[in-house]
């Protein structure tokens, strides 16, 4: 887990501001769900045999005896909220977005944190491929608007439950004679989560996955049609996608389309005679998602199609820095510095500062300091146009000195008039 220090905040604010404005333009409304949910929700929603649930959850028993977990992801919680709050009566699709911390007890390494932040969207109640396309489009446009250009969308289809069952059987036949060659983890995946053998990052497992039968051959006609139409829309709106037959994703709830936003890699083959190819990519995804048409009824709601994605904000911030993307500084550049000297002046300074702030004047001060020299040094460093010097004598007389920093010219004015005077001067001289 890591701290986000003040100097880092500008990156986070930049990402959120840009992304939220695009997300809201596309009609998504914010939802916030608790960071703690019942462990059962993730067992049923994300899947008992997934790495996330099996190895990475922070789970605990409460004093009252409930089994709870820090959320490892947000989709299951949003679906729970959708069902519990009777959102099925709203006009569909219900388009939601959320931003917050997720918790996974993963091996700490570059780009993998035990607390990470996701910005995510979910479109609930529409099975059409245009929804998948809109989601991918919006995610891609967000990355593009942040200045991150060298990213591809890797996509695949997992089909529906019945075609997946047939595919799993074919994979079992394929992997059986190759089991000696795969890592220990994949040996156990063979029994209970065989699809994940396809995207294991171990070299030996990548080799073993090379000739695996493509899931495409096992999709039924509806699933193929859905995927084909999606690709046509992506072509139409010029989203650079790559068909990756080895993409499976880490949650069990996915059906049909799945996708990830992944850094471009030169050695990746795009396509072979227009047919999908097997791709090996080690780049960390900046985001990922897909369709989950079974999740809502699996969690006790009415049968409702849905799809969504989540972007990993920690990874996006790292990418912004790696790509030397300039982001705006937080806070305004002050134009006035308020320097004070002596008890009487210090006492009145806070109110004077507040009056200037309320009048819209960008002002800074260092009220804890006593030496006028050190305060003027700060004023110089800040590059303000004016410093107000409020000393013992001025506090008694009800006056204050305005010093123009460029010329050193000073003028004494009445304390009551200084806010108006500063507004006038700043308006005239900027
Ligand atoms: P996910 O792919 O598990 O999807 O996570 C989404 C993104 O969160 C990843 O692509 C990555 O950028 C970031 N991320 C995941 N784990 C970590 C980590 N340990 N450290 C840093 N960043 C991380 C989901 O969570 C799904 N709920 C997305 C979704 C929404 N699918 C449908 N709707």
CSV table of C-alpha atoms and ligand atoms in Angstrom, one decimal:
chain,number,residue,atom,x,y,z
A,1,UNK,CA,0.0,0.0,0.0
A,2,UNK,CA,1.4,3.4,-0.7
A,3,UNK,CA,0.9,7.0,0.3
A,4,UNK,CA,-0.1,9.7,-2.2
A,5,UNK,CA,1.9,12.7,-1.1
A,6,UNK,CA,0.9,16.3,-1.8
A,7,UNK,CA,3.3,16.6,-4.7
A,8,UNK,CA,1.7,13.6,-6.3
A,9,UNK,CA,-1.9,14.9,-6.0
A,10,UNK,CA,-1.8,16.9,-9.2
A,11,UNK,CA,-1.6,13.7,-11.2
A,12,UNK,CA,-4.5,12.1,-9.5
A,13,UNK,CA,-6.6,15.2,-9.8
A,14,UNK,CA,-5.7,15.5,-13.5
A,15,UNK,CA,-6.8,11.9,-14.2
A,16,UNK,CA,-10.1,12.2,-12.2
A,17,UNK,CA,-11.1,15.6,-13.6
A,18,UNK,CA,-10.6,14.6,-17.2
A,19,UNK,CA,-12.0,11.1,-16.9
A,20,UNK,CA,-15.1,12.1,-14.8
A,21,UNK,CA,-16.0,14.8,-17.3
A,22,UNK,CA,-15.9,12.3,-20.2
A,23,UNK,CA,-17.8,9.7,-18.2
A,24,UNK,CA,-20.5,12.2,-17.2
A,25,UNK,CA,-20.8,13.4,-20.8
A,26,UNK,CA,-21.7,9.8,-21.7
A,27,UNK,CA,-24.4,9.7,-19.1
A,28,UNK,CA,-22.9,7.7,-16.3
A,29,UNK,CA,-24.1,8.7,-12.8
A,30,UNK,CA,-21.9,8.3,-9.7
A,31,UNK,CA,-22.5,5.6,-7.2
A,32,UNK,CA,-20.5,4.9,-4.0
A,33,UNK,CA,-20.7,1.6,-2.3
A,34,UNK,CA,-18.9,0.5,1.0
A,35,UNK,CA,-15.4,-0.8,0.9
A,36,UNK,CA,-16.4,-3.7,3.0
A,37,UNK,CA,-18.9,-6.3,1.8
A,38,UNK,CA,-19.8,-9.8,2.9
A,39,UNK,CA,-17.2,-12.3,1.9
A,40,UNK,CA,-20.0,-14.4,0.4
A,41,UNK,CA,-20.7,-11.7,-2.2
A,42,UNK,CA,-17.2,-12.1,-3.7
A,43,UNK,CA,-17.3,-15.9,-3.4
A,44,UNK,CA,-20.4,-16.0,-5.4
A,45,UNK,CA,-19.8,-13.0,-7.6
A,46,UNK,CA,-16.1,-13.0,-8.5
A,47,UNK,CA,-15.8,-16.8,-8.2
A,48,UNK,CA,-14.4,-19.2,-5.5
A,49,UNK,CA,-11.6,-20.5,-7.7
A,50,UNK,CA,-10.3,-17.2,-8.9
A,51,UNK,CA,-6.9,-15.9,-7.7
A,52,UNK,CA,-8.6,-12.8,-6.4
A,53,UNK,CA,-10.9,-14.7,-4.0
A,54,UNK,CA,-8.7,-17.7,-3.3
A,55,UNK,CA,-5.5,-15.9,-2.5
A,56,UNK,CA,-5.9,-12.1,-2.5
A,57,UNK,CA,-8.8,-11.1,-0.2
A,58,UNK,CA,-8.5,-9.3,3.1
A,59,UNK,CA,-11.1,-11.3,4.9
A,60,UNK,CA,-12.1,-11.1,8.6
A,61,UNK,CA,-14.7,-12.0,11.1
A,62,UNK,CA,-16.4,-9.1,12.9
A,63,UNK,CA,-17.2,-9.0,16.6
A,64,UNK,CA,-20.8,-9.9,15.7
A,65,UNK,CA,-19.5,-13.0,13.8
A,66,UNK,CA,-20.1,-11.8,10.2
A,67,UNK,CA,-17.6,-12.8,7.6
A,68,UNK,CA,-16.6,-9.7,5.7
A,69,UNK,CA,-13.9,-8.7,3.2
A,70,UNK,CA,-12.3,-5.5,2.0
A,71,UNK,CA,-13.5,-5.2,-1.6
A,72,UNK,CA,-11.0,-6.6,-4.1
A,73,UNK,CA,-13.0,-5.0,-6.9
A,74,UNK,CA,-16.2,-3.0,-7.4
A,75,UNK,CA,-18.5,-4.8,-9.8
A,76,UNK,CA,-19.9,-7.3,-7.3
A,77,UNK,CA,-20.7,-4.4,-4.8
A,78,UNK,CA,-22.4,-2.3,-7.5
A,79,UNK,CA,-24.6,-5.2,-8.5
A,80,UNK,CA,-25.5,-5.9,-4.9
A,81,UNK,CA,-26.5,-2.2,-4.6
A,82,UNK,CA,-28.5,-2.4,-7.8
A,83,UNK,CA,-30.5,-5.4,-6.5
A,84,UNK,CA,-30.8,-4.2,-2.9
A,85,UNK,CA,-32.0,-0.7,-3.9
A,86,UNK,CA,-34.6,-1.9,-6.4
A,87,UNK,CA,-32.8,-0.1,-9.2
A,88,UNK,CA,-34.4,-2.5,-11.7
A,89,UNK,CA,-37.4,-0.2,-11.8
A,90,UNK,CA,-35.3,2.7,-13.2
A,91,UNK,CA,-35.2,3.3,-17.0
A,92,UNK,CA,-32.6,1.0,-18.5
A,93,UNK,CA,-29.8,0.9,-19.1
A,94,UNK,CA,-28.7,2.1,-15.7
A,95,UNK,CA,-25.3,3.7,-16.2
A,96,UNK,CA,-23.1,4.0,-13.1
A,97,UNK,CA,-19.6,5.1,-12.3
A,98,UNK,CA,-17.5,4.9,-9.2
A,99,UNK,CA,-14.0,5.7,-7.9
A,100,UNK,CA,-12.3,4.3,-4.9
A,101,UNK,CA,-9.7,2.0,-3.3
A,102,UNK,CA,-9.7,-1.8,-3.9
A,103,UNK,CA,-7.7,-4.3,-1.8
A,104,UNK,CA,-5.8,-7.3,-3.1
A,105,UNK,CA,-3.2,-9.2,-1.1
A,106,UNK,CA,-1.0,-9.7,-4.1
A,107,UNK,CA,2.8,-10.2,-4.3
A,108,UNK,CA,3.9,-6.5,-4.1
A,109,UNK,CA,5.8,-5.6,-7.3
A,110,UNK,CA,5.9,-2.8,-9.8
A,111,UNK,CA,2.4,-1.8,-10.7
A,112,UNK,CA,0.8,-4.2,-8.2
A,113,UNK,CA,-0.3,-2.7,-4.9
A,114,UNK,CA,-2.3,-4.2,-2.1
A,115,UNK,CA,-4.5,-1.1,-2.1
A,116,UNK,CA,-5.1,0.4,-5.5
A,117,UNK,CA,-7.6,2.9,-6.9
A,118,UNK,CA,-10.1,2.1,-9.6
A,119,UNK,CA,-12.2,4.4,-11.7
A,120,UNK,CA,-15.0,2.2,-13.1
A,121,UNK,CA,-18.2,2.3,-15.1
A,122,UNK,CA,-21.0,-0.2,-15.4
A,123,UNK,CA,-23.9,-0.3,-17.9
A,124,UNK,CA,-26.7,-2.4,-16.6
A,125,UNK,CA,-29.7,-3.7,-18.5
A,126,UNK,CA,-28.7,-3.7,-22.2
A,127,UNK,CA,-27.4,-6.8,-24.0
A,128,UNK,CA,-26.5,-5.1,-27.3
A,129,UNK,CA,-23.0,-5.0,-28.7
A,130,UNK,CA,-23.2,-1.2,-29.0
A,131,UNK,CA,-22.9,-1.1,-25.2
A,132,UNK,CA,-19.6,-3.0,-25.3
A,133,UNK,CA,-18.4,-0.7,-28.1
A,134,UNK,CA,-19.4,2.4,-26.1
A,135,UNK,CA,-17.6,1.2,-23.1
A,136,UNK,CA,-14.4,0.4,-25.0
A,137,UNK,CA,-14.7,3.7,-26.9
A,138,UNK,CA,-15.1,5.8,-23.7
A,139,UNK,CA,-12.2,4.0,-21.9
A,140,UNK,CA,-9.9,4.5,-24.9
A,141,UNK,CA,-10.9,8.2,-25.3
A,142,UNK,CA,-10.1,8.7,-21.6
A,143,UNK,CA,-6.6,7.4,-22.0
A,144,UNK,CA,-6.2,9.4,-25.2
A,145,UNK,CA,-7.4,12.6,-23.5
A,146,UNK,CA,-4.8,12.1,-20.8
A,147,UNK,CA,-2.1,12.0,-23.4
A,148,UNK,CA,-1.6,8.3,-23.3
A,149,UNK,CA,-1.5,7.3,-26.9
A,150,UNK,CA,0.4,4.0,-27.2
A,151,UNK,CA,-2.3,1.7,-25.9
A,152,UNK,CA,-4.2,-1.0,-27.6
A,153,UNK,CA,-7.5,-2.6,-26.7
A,154,UNK,CA,-7.0,-6.3,-26.5
A,155,UNK,CA,-10.4,-8.1,-26.9
A,156,UNK,CA,-11.7,-11.6,-26.8
A,157,UNK,CA,-15.0,-13.3,-26.4
A,158,UNK,CA,-15.8,-16.0,-23.8
A,159,UNK,CA,-19.2,-16.8,-25.3
A,160,UNK,CA,-22.0,-17.9,-23.1
A,161,UNK,CA,-22.0,-20.6,-20.4
A,162,UNK,CA,-22.8,-23.5,-22.8
A,163,UNK,CA,-20.1,-22.7,-25.4
A,164,UNK,CA,-17.6,-22.2,-22.5
A,165,UNK,CA,-18.4,-25.6,-21.1
A,166,UNK,CA,-17.6,-27.2,-24.4
A,167,UNK,CA,-14.4,-25.2,-24.7
A,168,UNK,CA,-13.3,-26.1,-21.2
A,169,UNK,CA,-13.6,-29.8,-22.2
A,170,UNK,CA,-11.4,-29.2,-25.3
A,171,UNK,CA,-8.8,-27.4,-23.2
A,172,UNK,CA,-8.7,-30.3,-20.7
A,173,UNK,CA,-7.8,-32.6,-23.6
A,174,UNK,CA,-5.3,-30.1,-24.9
A,175,UNK,CA,-3.5,-29.6,-21.6
A,176,UNK,CA,-3.6,-33.2,-20.3
A,177,UNK,CA,-0.4,-34.3,-22.1
A,178,UNK,CA,1.3,-31.0,-21.3
A,179,UNK,CA,0.7,-30.9,-17.6
A,180,UNK,CA,4.3,-31.7,-16.7
A,181,UNK,CA,5.5,-28.5,-18.5
A,182,UNK,CA,3.3,-26.0,-16.6
A,183,UNK,CA,3.9,-24.2,-13.3
A,184,UNK,CA,2.6,-25.5,-10.0
A,185,UNK,CA,-0.2,-22.9,-10.0
A,186,UNK,CA,-1.4,-23.9,-13.4
A,187,UNK,CA,-1.4,-27.5,-12.3
A,188,UNK,CA,-4.1,-26.6,-9.8
A,189,UNK,CA,-5.8,-24.2,-12.3
A,190,UNK,CA,-6.1,-27.3,-14.6
A,191,UNK,CA,-8.6,-28.7,-12.0
A,192,UNK,CA,-10.7,-25.7,-11.2
A,193,UNK,CA,-9.9,-22.7,-13.4
A,194,UNK,CA,-8.4,-24.0,-16.6
A,195,UNK,CA,-9.1,-20.8,-18.7
A,196,UNK,CA,-6.5,-18.9,-16.6
A,197,UNK,CA,-3.8,-21.3,-17.8
A,198,UNK,CA,-4.0,-19.5,-21.1
A,199,UNK,CA,-2.8,-16.2,-19.7
A,200,UNK,CA,-0.3,-17.4,-17.2
A,201,UNK,CA,2.8,-15.2,-17.5
A,202,UNK,CA,5.3,-18.0,-16.7
A,203,UNK,CA,7.6,-18.7,-19.7
A,204,UNK,CA,6.9,-22.4,-19.7
A,205,UNK,CA,3.2,-21.9,-19.5
A,206,UNK,CA,3.2,-19.4,-22.3
A,207,UNK,CA,5.0,-22.0,-24.4
A,208,UNK,CA,2.5,-24.6,-23.4
A,209,UNK,CA,-0.4,-22.3,-24.3
A,210,UNK,CA,0.9,-21.6,-27.8
A,211,UNK,CA,-1.1,-24.2,-29.7
A,212,UNK,CA,-4.2,-24.2,-27.5
A,213,UNK,CA,-7.4,-24.4,-29.5
A,214,UNK,CA,-8.9,-20.9,-30.0
A,215,UNK,CA,-12.1,-20.2,-28.1
A,216,UNK,CA,-13.5,-18.7,-31.2
A,217,UNK,CA,-14.1,-22.1,-32.8
A,218,UNK,CA,-16.3,-23.0,-29.9
A,219,UNK,CA,-18.6,-20.0,-29.8
A,220,UNK,CA,-22.2,-20.5,-30.8
A,221,UNK,CA,-23.7,-18.4,-33.6
A,222,UNK,CA,-25.2,-15.7,-31.3
A,223,UNK,CA,-21.9,-15.2,-29.6
A,224,UNK,CA,-20.0,-15.0,-32.9
A,225,UNK,CA,-22.6,-12.5,-34.2
A,226,UNK,CA,-22.3,-10.3,-31.1
A,227,UNK,CA,-18.5,-10.3,-31.3
A,228,UNK,CA,-18.5,-9.6,-35.1
A,229,UNK,CA,-20.8,-6.7,-34.8
A,230,UNK,CA,-18.7,-5.2,-32.0
A,231,UNK,CA,-15.6,-5.4,-34.1
A,232,UNK,CA,-17.4,-3.7,-37.0
A,233,UNK,CA,-18.4,-0.8,-34.6
A,234,UNK,CA,-14.8,-0.5,-33.3
A,235,UNK,CA,-13.5,-0.4,-36.9
A,236,UNK,CA,-16.0,2.3,-37.7
A,237,UNK,CA,-14.8,4.5,-34.8
A,238,UNK,CA,-11.1,3.7,-35.4
A,239,UNK,CA,-10.3,2.1,-32.0
A,240,UNK,CA,-7.0,0.2,-32.4
A,241,UNK,CA,-8.0,-3.3,-31.1
A,242,UNK,CA,-6.1,-6.6,-31.1
A,243,UNK,CA,-7.9,-9.9,-31.0
A,244,UNK,CA,-6.2,-11.9,-28.2
A,245,UNK,CA,-7.4,-15.4,-27.9
A,246,UNK,CA,-5.5,-15.9,-24.7
A,247,UNK,CA,-7.2,-13.1,-22.9
A,248,UNK,CA,-9.4,-14.6,-20.1
A,249,UNK,CA,-9.5,-12.0,-17.2
A,250,UNK,CA,-9.5,-12.8,-13.5
A,251,UNK,CA,-13.1,-12.8,-12.6
A,252,UNK,CA,-15.5,-15.7,-13.2
A,253,UNK,CA,-18.5,-13.5,-14.0
A,254,UNK,CA,-17.6,-12.6,-17.6
A,255,UNK,CA,-19.5,-13.7,-20.6
A,256,UNK,CA,-19.1,-12.7,-24.2
A,257,UNK,CA,-16.8,-9.7,-24.7
A,258,UNK,CA,-13.8,-9.2,-22.5
A,259,UNK,CA,-11.1,-6.5,-23.0
A,260,UNK,CA,-8.1,-4.8,-21.6
A,261,UNK,CA,-6.3,-1.6,-22.3
A,262,UNK,CA,-2.7,-2.7,-22.7
A,263,UNK,CA,0.6,-0.9,-23.6
A,264,UNK,CA,1.5,-1.4,-27.3
A,265,UNK,CA,4.1,-4.1,-27.8
A,266,UNK,CA,6.1,-4.2,-31.0
A,267,UNK,CA,6.5,-8.0,-31.1
A,268,UNK,CA,2.7,-8.5,-30.9
A,269,UNK,CA,1.3,-9.9,-34.2
A,270,UNK,CA,-1.9,-8.1,-35.1
A,271,UNK,CA,-3.7,-10.7,-37.1
A,272,UNK,CA,-3.1,-13.6,-39.4
A,273,UNK,CA,-5.2,-13.6,-42.6
A,274,UNK,CA,-7.8,-11.7,-40.7
A,275,UNK,CA,-8.0,-14.6,-38.2
A,276,UNK,CA,-7.4,-14.1,-34.5
A,277,UNK,CA,-3.9,-15.0,-33.3
A,278,UNK,CA,-2.4,-16.0,-30.0
A,279,UNK,CA,-0.7,-13.1,-28.4
A,280,UNK,CA,1.7,-12.9,-25.5
A,281,UNK,CA,1.8,-9.6,-23.7
A,282,UNK,CA,3.6,-8.9,-20.5
A,283,UNK,CA,2.6,-5.2,-20.3
A,284,UNK,CA,0.5,-4.3,-17.3
A,285,UNK,CA,-3.0,-3.4,-18.2
A,286,UNK,CA,-4.2,0.1,-17.4
A,287,UNK,CA,-7.7,-1.2,-17.3
A,288,UNK,CA,-10.0,-4.0,-18.2
A,289,UNK,CA,-13.6,-5.2,-18.2
A,290,UNK,CA,-16.2,-7.0,-20.1
A,291,UNK,CA,-19.8,-8.2,-20.3
A,292,UNK,CA,-21.3,-10.1,-17.3
A,293,UNK,CA,-24.8,-11.1,-18.3
A,294,UNK,CA,-25.1,-13.8,-15.6
A,295,UNK,CA,-23.9,-11.9,-12.5
A,296,UNK,CA,-27.1,-10.1,-11.6
A,297,UNK,CA,-29.3,-13.2,-11.5
A,298,UNK,CA,-26.4,-15.2,-9.9
A,299,UNK,CA,-26.5,-12.7,-7.0
A,300,UNK,CA,-30.3,-13.0,-6.6
A,301,UNK,CA,-31.6,-10.3,-9.0
A,302,UNK,CA,-33.7,-10.6,-12.1
A,303,UNK,CA,-31.9,-11.9,-15.2
A,304,UNK,CA,-30.2,-8.7,-16.5
A,305,UNK,CA,-27.4,-8.2,-19.0
A,306,UNK,CA,-24.6,-5.8,-18.0
A,307,UNK,CA,-21.1,-4.8,-18.9
A,308,UNK,CA,-18.4,-2.5,-17.6
A,309,UNK,CA,-14.7,-1.7,-17.0
A,310,UNK,CA,-12.3,-0.4,-14.4
A,311,UNK,CA,-9.2,1.7,-15.0
A,312,UNK,CA,-6.3,1.3,-12.5
A,313,UNK,CA,-5.5,4.9,-11.5
A,314,UNK,CA,-2.2,4.1,-9.8
A,315,UNK,CA,-1.0,2.5,-13.1
A,316,UNK,CA,-2.3,5.5,-15.1
A,317,UNK,CA,-0.4,7.9,-12.9
A,318,UNK,CA,2.8,5.9,-13.4
A,319,UNK,CA,2.3,5.9,-17.1
A,320,UNK,CA,1.8,9.7,-17.1
A,321,UNK,CA,5.1,10.1,-15.4
A,322,UNK,CA,6.9,7.6,-17.6
A,323,UNK,CA,5.6,9.4,-20.7
A,324,UNK,CA,6.7,12.8,-19.2
A,325,UNK,CA,3.2,14.2,-19.6
A,326,UNK,CA,2.8,17.6,-18.1
A,327,UNK,CA,-0.1,18.0,-15.8
A,328,UNK,CA,-1.4,21.3,-14.4
A,329,UNK,CA,-0.3,22.3,-10.9
A,330,UNK,CA,-2.9,22.4,-8.1
A,331,UNK,CA,-3.8,25.7,-6.6
A,332,UNK,CA,-3.5,29.3,-7.9
A,333,UNK,CA,-0.4,31.3,-8.1
A,334,UNK,CA,-0.6,34.0,-5.3
A,335,UNK,CA,-0.5,37.6,-6.3
A,336,UNK,CA,-0.3,39.1,-2.8
A,337,UNK,CA,1.7,38.1,0.3
A,338,UNK,CA,0.6,39.3,3.7
A,339,UNK,CA,3.6,39.8,6.0
A,340,UNK,CA,3.0,40.7,9.7
A,341,UNK,CA,5.2,41.9,12.5
A,342,UNK,CA,4.3,42.1,16.2
A,343,UNK,CA,1.5,40.8,18.3
A,344,UNK,CA,-1.2,43.3,17.5
A,345,UNK,CA,-0.7,42.8,13.7
A,346,UNK,CA,-0.6,39.0,14.0
A,347,UNK,CA,-3.9,39.0,15.9
A,348,UNK,CA,-5.7,41.0,13.1
A,349,UNK,CA,-4.0,39.2,10.2
A,350,UNK,CA,-6.2,36.1,10.1
A,351,UNK,CA,-9.3,38.2,9.6
A,352,UNK,CA,-7.6,40.4,7.0
A,353,UNK,CA,-6.4,37.2,5.1
A,354,UNK,CA,-10.0,35.9,5.1
A,355,UNK,CA,-11.4,39.2,3.8
A,356,UNK,CA,-9.0,39.2,0.9
A,357,UNK,CA,-9.7,35.5,0.2
A,358,UNK,CA,-13.4,36.2,0.2
A,359,UNK,CA,-12.8,39.1,-2.2
A,360,UNK,CA,-11.2,36.7,-4.7
A,361,UNK,CA,-7.6,37.9,-4.2
A,362,UNK,CA,-5.0,35.1,-4.5
A,363,UNK,CA,-3.1,35.7,-1.2
A,364,UNK,CA,-0.6,33.7,0.8
A,365,UNK,CA,0.9,34.3,4.2
A,366,UNK,CA,3.1,32.7,6.8
A,367,UNK,CA,1.5,33.8,10.0
A,368,UNK,CA,3.6,31.6,12.2
A,369,UNK,CA,6.7,33.6,11.3
A,370,UNK,CA,7.9,36.6,13.3
A,371,UNK,CA,10.8,37.9,11.2
A,372,UNK,CA,9.9,40.3,8.4
A,373,UNK,CA,13.1,39.4,6.5
A,374,UNK,CA,12.1,35.7,6.3
A,375,UNK,CA,8.6,36.6,5.2
A,376,UNK,CA,9.9,38.9,2.5
A,377,UNK,CA,12.1,36.1,1.3
A,378,UNK,CA,9.0,33.8,0.9
A,379,UNK,CA,7.2,36.6,-0.9
A,380,UNK,CA,10.1,36.9,-3.3
A,381,UNK,CA,10.2,33.2,-3.8
A,382,UNK,CA,6.5,33.1,-4.6
A,383,UNK,CA,6.9,35.8,-7.2
A,384,UNK,CA,4.0,37.9,-5.9
A,385,UNK,CA,3.3,41.4,-7.3
A,386,UNK,CA,2.5,42.9,-3.9
A,387,UNK,CA,3.5,42.3,-0.3
A,388,UNK,CA,1.3,43.8,2.4
A,389,UNK,CA,3.4,44.8,5.4
A,390,UNK,CA,1.4,44.9,8.6
A,391,UNK,CA,3.6,46.0,11.5
A,392,UNK,CA,3.2,47.1,15.1
A,393,UNK,CA,2.8,50.8,14.2
A,394,UNK,CA,0.3,50.1,11.4
A,395,UNK,CA,-1.8,47.8,13.6
A,396,UNK,CA,-2.2,50.7,16.1
A,397,UNK,CA,-2.8,53.3,13.4
A,398,UNK,CA,-5.3,51.2,11.5
A,399,UNK,CA,-3.1,51.3,8.4
A,400,UNK,CA,-1.0,48.9,6.3
A,401,UNK,CA,1.9,49.2,3.8
A,402,UNK,CA,1.5,48.1,0.2
A,403,UNK,CA,4.9,47.2,-1.3
A,404,UNK,CA,5.1,46.8,-5.1
A,405,UNK,CA,7.7,44.0,-5.4
A,406,UNK,CA,9.2,44.9,-8.8
A,407,UNK,CA,9.9,48.6,-8.1
A,408,UNK,CA,10.1,48.5,-4.2
A,409,UNK,CA,7.7,51.5,-4.1
A,410,UNK,CA,5.7,51.5,-0.9
A,411,UNK,CA,2.5,53.2,0.0
A,412,UNK,CA,0.6,53.3,3.3
A,413,UNK,CA,-3.2,53.0,3.1
A,414,UNK,CA,-6.0,52.6,5.6
A,415,UNK,CA,-6.6,49.0,6.8
A,416,UNK,CA,-10.3,49.3,6.0
A,417,UNK,CA,-9.6,50.3,2.4
A,418,UNK,CA,-6.8,47.8,1.6
A,419,UNK,CA,-9.1,45.0,0.2
A,420,UNK,CA,-10.7,47.4,-2.2
A,421,UNK,CA,-7.3,49.0,-3.1
A,422,UNK,CA,-5.8,45.6,-3.8
A,423,UNK,CA,-8.7,44.6,-5.9
A,424,UNK,CA,-8.4,47.8,-7.9
A,425,UNK,CA,-4.6,47.4,-8.4
A,426,UNK,CA,-4.8,43.7,-9.4
A,427,UNK,CA,-7.6,44.5,-11.9
A,428,UNK,CA,-5.5,47.3,-13.4
A,429,UNK,CA,-2.2,45.5,-13.5
A,430,UNK,CA,-3.1,41.8,-13.5
B,1,LIG,P1,-9.5,-5.9,-13.0
B,1,LIG,O1,-8.9,-6.1,-14.3
B,1,LIG,O2,-9.2,-6.9,-12.0
B,1,LIG,O3,-11.0,-5.6,-13.2
B,1,LIG,O4,-8.9,-4.5,-12.4
B,1,LIG,C1,-9.1,-3.3,-13.2
B,1,LIG,C2,-7.8,-2.5,-13.3
B,1,LIG,O5,-7.3,-2.2,-12.0
B,1,LIG,C3,-6.6,-3.3,-13.9
B,1,LIG,O6,-6.6,-3.3,-15.3
B,1,LIG,C4,-5.4,-2.6,-13.3
B,1,LIG,O7,-5.1,-1.4,-14.0
B,1,LIG,C5,-5.9,-2.2,-11.9
B,1,LIG,N1,-5.4,-3.1,-10.9
B,1,LIG,C6,-5.9,-4.3,-10.6
B,1,LIG,N2,-5.1,-4.9,-9.6
B,1,LIG,C7,-4.2,-4.0,-9.3
B,1,LIG,C8,-3.1,-3.9,-8.3
B,1,LIG,N3,-2.9,-4.9,-7.4
B,1,LIG,N4,-2.4,-2.8,-8.2
B,1,LIG,C9,-2.6,-1.8,-9.1
B,1,LIG,N5,-3.6,-1.8,-10.0
B,1,LIG,C10,-4.4,-2.8,-10.1
B,1,LIG,C11,-11.9,-5.4,-12.3
B,1,LIG,O8,-11.7,-5.2,-11.1
B,1,LIG,C12,-13.4,-5.5,-12.8
B,1,LIG,N6,-14.3,-5.2,-11.6
B,1,LIG,C13,-13.6,-4.5,-13.9
B,1,LIG,C14,-15.0,-4.5,-14.4
B,1,LIG,C15,-15.9,-3.6,-14.2
B,1,LIG,N7,-15.5,-5.4,-15.2
B,1,LIG,C16,-16.7,-5.1,-15.4
B,1,LIG,N8,-17.0,-4.0,-14.8
